[in-house]
C-alpha cells in the first residue's frame, strides 16, 4: 500500500501510544497530524508529523483537516491511573472520552471526503473482572466502573459507521514501555528492593509491548477487512505473580515483597480493583487477521524494554 501523503489524524497523539504510533506512520510516509490542546508543548515530533490545536470537545478550528484524510485514530481521554478515583475524577475521565468522541463524529460528519477508517481506543476493562476465564472479543461487557466507562467510550464514535467509515475498536491491555505508562511505576519498588506480587498474585494481567501496540493499530488501519472490536494484548497473558518474577529478573532485583490487597485498597480506594482483579484477555480476532506479535512472551518483552 502506498502511504505517501496519506493524512492520519491522531487525537491524544502526544501520549505513550500516540507517540509510538506516530513514529511508525510518519516513518512509513504518512502525513501525521496530532491534535493537542497544547500543540506548543508537543515537542520531539518526527519528520512528517505536526501538531494542531483542538479543544477536545468540538471540531472548531481543526475539522477541515479531516476532509480528504485517510484515517483517524481517537486515543483521547484523561488517564485512568493518574490519581484516586474521586467522584470528580470519574466525571472528568468520562467526559474527556465522550467529548472527544463527539468532536470526532462532528468533524467526520462535516467532511465531504471522509476518512476510510477510524480507530477508536478502549480497554480490556470493558469485560470487567473475569477470574480464570479466557476472554475473546465475543465476551459481554462487565458491570463495574471501568466496564461501564469502556462501553460508553466505544459508543461515542459509533455513529461514523452509518456514514460509511470503517470503524475499529481497540481494547488495550497494560502497555509495557520504558517511556511511560504503568511500567515505570511498577519498577519503583524493585529499585528499592521491595518489589513483588500485588495481593494474592493470581489475577491475570493482559499486557502488550509498546511495539506491538503501535504495530497492531497500524496493521488494523491498513487491513481493509478489519472492523469491530479487537483485544490488543499478548496471546500469552500472565498472572500478576509471574509478571512480578519476570520484572525482577529483568531488573536484577528480587520479587519477594508482596503488597497486601488491604494496603492497596486503603491507598487507592476503588482504583485498586484495577490491580487486584484482571482479565485473561487474548487477541483472538487479531491473530485470526494474521497479525504476528514481535513480543508474545512477557519475559522477553521486559528484557527488550529494560536492556
Short mmCIF file of C-alpha atoms in Angstrom, two decimals:
data_model
loop_
_atom_site.label_atom_id
_atom_site.label_comp_id
_atom_site.label_asym_id
_atom_site.label_seq_id
_atom_site.Cartn_x
_atom_site.Cartn_y
_atom_site.Cartn_z
CA UNK A 1 0.00 0.00 0.00
CA UNK A 2 1.35 3.38 -1.00
CA UNK A 3 1.16 5.60 2.10
CA UNK A 4 2.89 8.66 0.65
CA UNK A 5 0.97 11.84 1.52
CA UNK A 6 -1.82 9.92 3.23
CA UNK A 7 -3.01 12.03 6.12
CA UNK A 8 -3.68 10.48 9.53
CA UNK A 9 -5.16 12.48 12.41
CA UNK A 10 -4.43 11.28 15.94
CA UNK A 11 -6.23 12.62 18.99
CA UNK A 12 -4.33 12.02 22.20
CA UNK A 13 -1.28 11.64 19.99
CA UNK A 14 1.23 13.07 22.45
CA UNK A 15 0.66 10.21 24.90
CA UNK A 16 2.59 6.95 25.13
CA UNK A 17 0.66 5.04 22.46
CA UNK A 18 0.18 8.04 20.21
CA UNK A 19 3.88 8.85 20.02
CA UNK A 20 4.83 5.26 19.17
CA UNK A 21 2.11 5.06 16.51
CA UNK A 22 3.04 8.47 15.13
CA UNK A 23 6.66 7.46 14.67
CA UNK A 24 5.73 4.37 12.67
CA UNK A 25 3.21 6.14 10.47
CA UNK A 26 5.44 9.14 9.76
CA UNK A 27 8.36 6.82 9.07
CA UNK A 28 6.14 4.98 6.59
CA UNK A 29 5.46 8.13 4.59
CA UNK A 30 2.19 9.31 6.12
CA UNK A 31 1.40 12.92 6.93
CA UNK A 32 0.57 12.72 10.64
CA UNK A 33 -1.45 15.45 12.35
CA UNK A 34 -1.54 15.26 16.14
CA UNK A 35 -4.46 17.07 17.75
CA UNK A 36 -3.47 18.60 21.08
CA UNK A 37 -4.89 21.15 23.48
CA UNK A 38 -1.33 22.48 23.86
CA UNK A 39 0.42 21.98 20.49
CA UNK A 40 3.27 24.24 21.57
CA UNK A 41 4.22 21.57 24.14
CA UNK A 42 4.16 18.68 21.67
CA UNK A 43 7.93 18.60 21.24
CA UNK A 44 10.01 15.87 19.70
CA UNK A 45 7.70 15.11 16.79
CA UNK A 46 9.28 13.06 13.99
CA UNK A 47 9.68 14.42 10.45
CA UNK A 48 6.33 14.24 8.68
CA UNK A 49 4.31 14.94 11.83
CA UNK A 50 2.91 18.19 13.17
CA UNK A 51 0.65 19.28 15.99
CA UNK A 52 -2.58 21.25 15.60
CA UNK A 53 -4.75 22.75 18.32
CA UNK A 54 -8.13 21.36 19.34
CA UNK A 55 -10.32 21.90 22.37
CA UNK A 56 -11.11 18.17 22.76
CA UNK A 57 -14.83 18.99 22.64
CA UNK A 58 -15.70 20.31 19.18
CA UNK A 59 -14.45 20.27 15.59
CA UNK A 60 -13.84 24.02 15.68
CA UNK A 61 -10.53 25.07 14.12
CA UNK A 62 -9.36 21.61 13.02
CA UNK A 63 -12.32 19.87 11.44
CA UNK A 64 -11.27 20.81 7.91
CA UNK A 65 -8.20 18.60 8.30
CA UNK A 66 -10.47 15.55 8.28
CA UNK A 67 -11.63 16.32 4.74
CA UNK A 68 -9.52 14.09 2.49
CA UNK A 69 -7.71 12.37 5.35
CA UNK A 70 -7.07 8.64 5.01
CA UNK A 71 -7.59 7.77 8.68
CA UNK A 72 -8.29 8.96 12.19
CA UNK A 73 -7.16 7.43 15.47
CA UNK A 74 -9.03 8.55 18.58
CA UNK A 75 -6.89 7.95 21.67
CA UNK A 76 -8.04 11.00 23.63
CA UNK A 77 -9.06 10.73 27.26
CA UNK A 78 -7.82 11.62 30.73
CA UNK A 79 -5.58 8.91 32.21
CA UNK A 80 -7.40 6.48 34.48
CA UNK A 81 -4.37 5.76 36.67
CA UNK A 82 -3.33 9.37 37.33
CA UNK A 83 -4.93 9.55 40.76
CA UNK A 84 -7.54 8.25 43.20
CA UNK A 85 -10.99 7.81 41.68
CA UNK A 86 -12.91 10.55 43.41
CA UNK A 87 -16.34 11.43 42.08
CA UNK A 88 -14.83 14.48 40.38
CA UNK A 89 -12.04 12.47 38.73
CA UNK A 90 -14.52 9.90 37.48
CA UNK A 91 -16.57 12.70 35.97
CA UNK A 92 -13.53 14.15 34.20
CA UNK A 93 -12.37 10.75 32.95
CA UNK A 94 -15.78 10.02 31.47
CA UNK A 95 -16.43 13.45 30.00
CA UNK A 96 -12.98 13.68 28.40
CA UNK A 97 -13.72 10.50 26.43
CA UNK A 98 -17.28 11.33 25.46
CA UNK A 99 -16.46 14.91 24.49
CA UNK A 100 -13.57 13.78 22.29
CA UNK A 101 -15.76 11.16 20.63
CA UNK A 102 -18.45 13.70 19.84
CA UNK A 103 -15.85 16.05 18.36
CA UNK A 104 -14.54 13.29 16.11
CA UNK A 105 -18.05 12.43 14.90
CA UNK A 106 -18.80 16.10 14.29
CA UNK A 107 -15.69 16.52 12.15
CA UNK A 108 -16.27 13.36 10.11
CA UNK A 109 -19.94 14.21 9.54
CA UNK A 110 -18.95 17.63 8.14
CA UNK A 111 -16.26 16.27 5.79
CA UNK A 112 -17.07 15.95 2.10
CA UNK A 113 -14.32 13.37 1.59
CA UNK A 114 -14.49 11.29 4.74
CA UNK A 115 -11.71 9.11 6.15
CA UNK A 116 -11.69 5.46 5.15
CA UNK A 117 -11.17 4.27 8.71
CA UNK A 118 -11.43 5.36 12.33
CA UNK A 119 -9.62 3.52 15.11
CA UNK A 120 -11.35 4.06 18.45
CA UNK A 121 -9.47 3.40 21.69
CA UNK A 122 -10.91 1.34 24.52
CA UNK A 123 -9.59 -1.04 27.17
CA UNK A 124 -9.85 -4.64 28.30
CA UNK A 125 -11.59 -3.24 31.37
CA UNK A 126 -14.64 -3.49 29.06
CA UNK A 127 -15.05 -7.08 30.25
CA UNK A 128 -14.87 -6.42 33.97
CA UNK A 129 -13.21 -8.90 36.37
CA UNK A 130 -13.33 -12.34 34.75
CA UNK A 131 -11.40 -14.71 37.00
CA UNK A 132 -9.66 -17.50 35.07
CA UNK A 133 -12.00 -17.42 32.06
CA UNK A 134 -10.23 -16.82 28.74
CA UNK A 135 -11.76 -13.70 27.23
CA UNK A 136 -12.12 -13.04 23.50
CA UNK A 137 -13.87 -10.18 21.76
CA UNK A 138 -17.20 -12.03 21.82
CA UNK A 139 -17.46 -11.74 25.63
CA UNK A 140 -20.13 -9.46 27.08
CA UNK A 141 -19.20 -6.27 28.96
CA UNK A 142 -18.85 -6.29 32.72
CA UNK A 143 -20.75 -4.16 35.19
CA UNK A 144 -18.06 -2.32 37.16
CA UNK A 145 -16.88 1.27 36.67
CA UNK A 146 -14.22 0.54 34.03
CA UNK A 147 -16.59 -1.68 32.07
CA UNK A 148 -19.34 0.92 32.00
CA UNK A 149 -16.79 3.57 31.03
CA UNK A 150 -15.46 1.45 28.15
CA UNK A 151 -18.96 0.77 26.83
CA UNK A 152 -19.71 4.49 26.67
CA UNK A 153 -16.26 5.30 25.29
CA UNK A 154 -16.68 2.87 22.43
CA UNK A 155 -20.21 4.06 21.68
CA UNK A 156 -19.10 7.70 21.46
CA UNK A 157 -17.94 7.29 17.84
CA UNK A 158 -20.28 4.51 16.67
CA UNK A 159 -22.23 6.97 14.52
CA UNK A 160 -19.45 7.14 11.91
CA UNK A 161 -20.28 3.60 10.77
CA UNK A 162 -23.57 4.85 9.33
CA UNK A 163 -21.52 7.44 7.40
CA UNK A 164 -19.62 4.69 5.57
CA UNK A 165 -16.46 4.87 7.70
CA UNK A 166 -14.86 1.56 8.71
CA UNK A 167 -14.50 1.60 12.48
CA UNK A 168 -12.06 -0.48 14.53
CA UNK A 169 -12.25 -0.57 18.34
CA UNK A 170 -9.01 -1.49 20.13
CA UNK A 171 -9.41 -2.86 23.66
CA UNK A 172 -5.92 -2.44 25.02
CA UNK A 173 -4.32 -4.19 27.99
CA UNK A 174 -1.42 -2.87 30.07
CA UNK A 175 1.10 -1.34 27.68
CA UNK A 176 4.71 -2.09 28.63
CA UNK A 177 7.19 0.65 27.78
CA UNK A 178 10.13 2.34 29.47
CA UNK A 179 8.85 5.70 28.18
CA UNK A 180 5.72 5.89 30.32
CA UNK A 181 2.51 4.18 31.25
CA UNK A 182 2.36 1.56 34.01
CA UNK A 183 5.85 0.07 33.82
CA UNK A 184 7.94 2.92 35.32
CA UNK A 185 5.59 2.98 38.32
CA UNK A 186 5.79 -0.81 38.60
CA UNK A 187 9.59 -0.62 38.63
CA UNK A 188 9.93 1.82 41.54
CA UNK A 189 9.58 -0.69 44.43
CA UNK A 190 12.02 -3.04 42.69
CA UNK A 191 14.63 -0.28 42.65
CA UNK A 192 14.16 -0.13 46.42
CA UNK A 193 14.45 -3.94 46.67
CA UNK A 194 10.79 -4.08 47.70
CA UNK A 195 9.10 -5.49 44.60
CA UNK A 196 6.67 -8.37 44.48
CA UNK A 197 3.18 -9.53 43.61
CA UNK A 198 0.05 -7.47 44.24
CA UNK A 199 -2.41 -9.11 46.59
CA UNK A 200 -2.56 -12.86 46.09
CA UNK A 201 -0.84 -12.54 42.71
CA UNK A 202 -3.19 -14.95 40.92
CA UNK A 203 -5.04 -12.26 38.98
CA UNK A 204 -4.40 -12.32 35.23
CA UNK A 205 -2.56 -9.43 33.59
CA UNK A 206 -3.36 -8.75 29.92
CA UNK A 207 -0.21 -6.97 28.73
CA UNK A 208 1.28 -5.81 25.42
CA UNK A 209 4.69 -4.47 24.39
CA UNK A 210 4.54 -0.90 23.07
CA UNK A 211 5.98 -2.07 19.73
CA UNK A 212 3.07 -4.48 19.30
CA UNK A 213 0.52 -1.92 20.46
CA UNK A 214 1.62 0.52 17.76
CA UNK A 215 2.20 -2.28 15.25
CA UNK A 216 -1.25 -3.78 15.76
CA UNK A 217 -3.01 -0.42 15.38
CA UNK A 218 -1.15 0.23 12.15
CA UNK A 219 -1.97 -3.31 10.97
CA UNK A 220 -5.67 -2.69 11.62
CA UNK A 221 -5.57 0.70 9.90
CA UNK A 222 -4.13 -0.88 6.77
CA UNK A 223 -6.26 -4.05 6.71
CA UNK A 224 -9.47 -3.12 4.93
CA UNK A 225 -11.24 -6.22 6.27
CA UNK A 226 -10.69 -5.20 9.90
CA UNK A 227 -13.66 -3.72 11.74
CA UNK A 228 -15.26 -4.03 15.14
CA UNK A 229 -13.52 -4.85 18.44
CA UNK A 230 -10.00 -6.24 18.80
CA UNK A 231 -8.22 -7.16 22.02
CA UNK A 232 -4.74 -5.63 21.98
CA UNK A 233 -2.95 -7.91 24.41
CA UNK A 234 -0.30 -10.59 24.14
CA UNK A 235 -1.53 -14.10 23.27
CA UNK A 236 0.27 -15.19 26.45
CA UNK A 237 -1.28 -13.33 29.41
CA UNK A 238 0.41 -13.94 32.75
CA UNK A 239 -0.64 -13.95 36.36
CA UNK A 240 0.47 -10.98 38.43
CA UNK A 241 2.94 -13.05 40.47
CA UNK A 242 4.55 -14.34 37.28
CA UNK A 243 4.86 -10.83 35.86
CA UNK A 244 6.49 -9.76 39.14
CA UNK A 245 9.10 -12.50 38.77
CA UNK A 246 9.81 -11.55 35.16
CA UNK A 247 10.18 -7.88 36.10
CA UNK A 248 12.50 -8.68 39.00
CA UNK A 249 14.63 -10.87 36.75
CA UNK A 250 14.84 -8.18 34.04
CA UNK A 251 15.88 -5.58 36.64
CA UNK A 252 18.22 -7.87 38.54
CA UNK A 253 16.14 -7.42 41.69
CA UNK A 254 14.25 -9.80 43.99
CA UNK A 255 10.46 -10.04 43.72
CA UNK A 256 9.64 -11.37 47.17
CA UNK A 257 7.86 -8.48 48.93
CA UNK A 258 4.12 -8.75 48.26
CA UNK A 259 1.82 -5.76 48.55
CA UNK A 260 -1.21 -6.82 50.62
CA UNK A 261 -4.58 -6.29 48.98
CA UNK A 262 -5.82 -4.47 52.09
CA UNK A 263 -2.99 -1.94 51.81
CA UNK A 264 -3.71 -1.33 48.13
CA UNK A 265 -7.39 -0.75 48.86
CA UNK A 266 -6.50 1.65 51.66
CA UNK A 267 -4.10 3.61 49.45
CA UNK A 268 -6.04 3.61 46.17
CA UNK A 269 -9.67 3.03 47.06
CA UNK A 270 -11.81 1.79 44.16
CA UNK A 271 -8.88 2.12 41.75
CA UNK A 272 -7.23 -0.86 43.50
CA UNK A 273 -9.79 -3.12 41.77
CA UNK A 274 -7.93 -2.44 38.52
CA UNK A 275 -4.81 -4.05 40.05
CA UNK A 276 -6.35 -6.81 42.14
CA UNK A 277 -8.83 -8.16 39.57
CA UNK A 278 -7.96 -8.86 35.98
CA UNK A 279 -8.93 -10.40 32.69
CA UNK A 280 -7.35 -13.28 30.84
CA UNK A 281 -7.95 -11.37 27.62
CA UNK A 282 -6.47 -12.86 24.44
CA UNK A 283 -6.20 -11.31 20.93
CA UNK A 284 -8.40 -13.84 19.16
CA UNK A 285 -9.52 -11.67 16.24
CA UNK A 286 -6.10 -10.03 15.81
CA UNK A 287 -4.45 -13.44 15.41
CA UNK A 288 -7.18 -14.56 13.02
CA UNK A 289 -6.47 -11.50 10.86
CA UNK A 290 -2.82 -12.57 10.65
CA UNK A 291 -1.01 -10.16 12.95
CA UNK A 292 2.36 -11.56 14.06
CA UNK A 293 3.41 -10.43 17.53
CA UNK A 294 7.01 -9.32 17.95
CA UNK A 295 6.82 -9.97 21.70
CA UNK A 296 4.39 -12.66 22.80
CA UNK A 297 6.23 -13.72 25.96
CA UNK A 298 6.42 -11.39 28.96
CA UNK A 299 9.97 -12.21 29.99
CA UNK A 300 11.32 -11.47 26.53
CA UNK A 301 9.26 -8.27 26.31
CA UNK A 302 10.60 -6.92 29.60
CA UNK A 303 14.15 -7.93 28.72
CA UNK A 304 13.82 -5.99 25.44
CA UNK A 305 12.41 -2.91 27.14
CA UNK A 306 14.87 -2.77 30.04
CA UNK A 307 18.12 -3.70 28.30
#
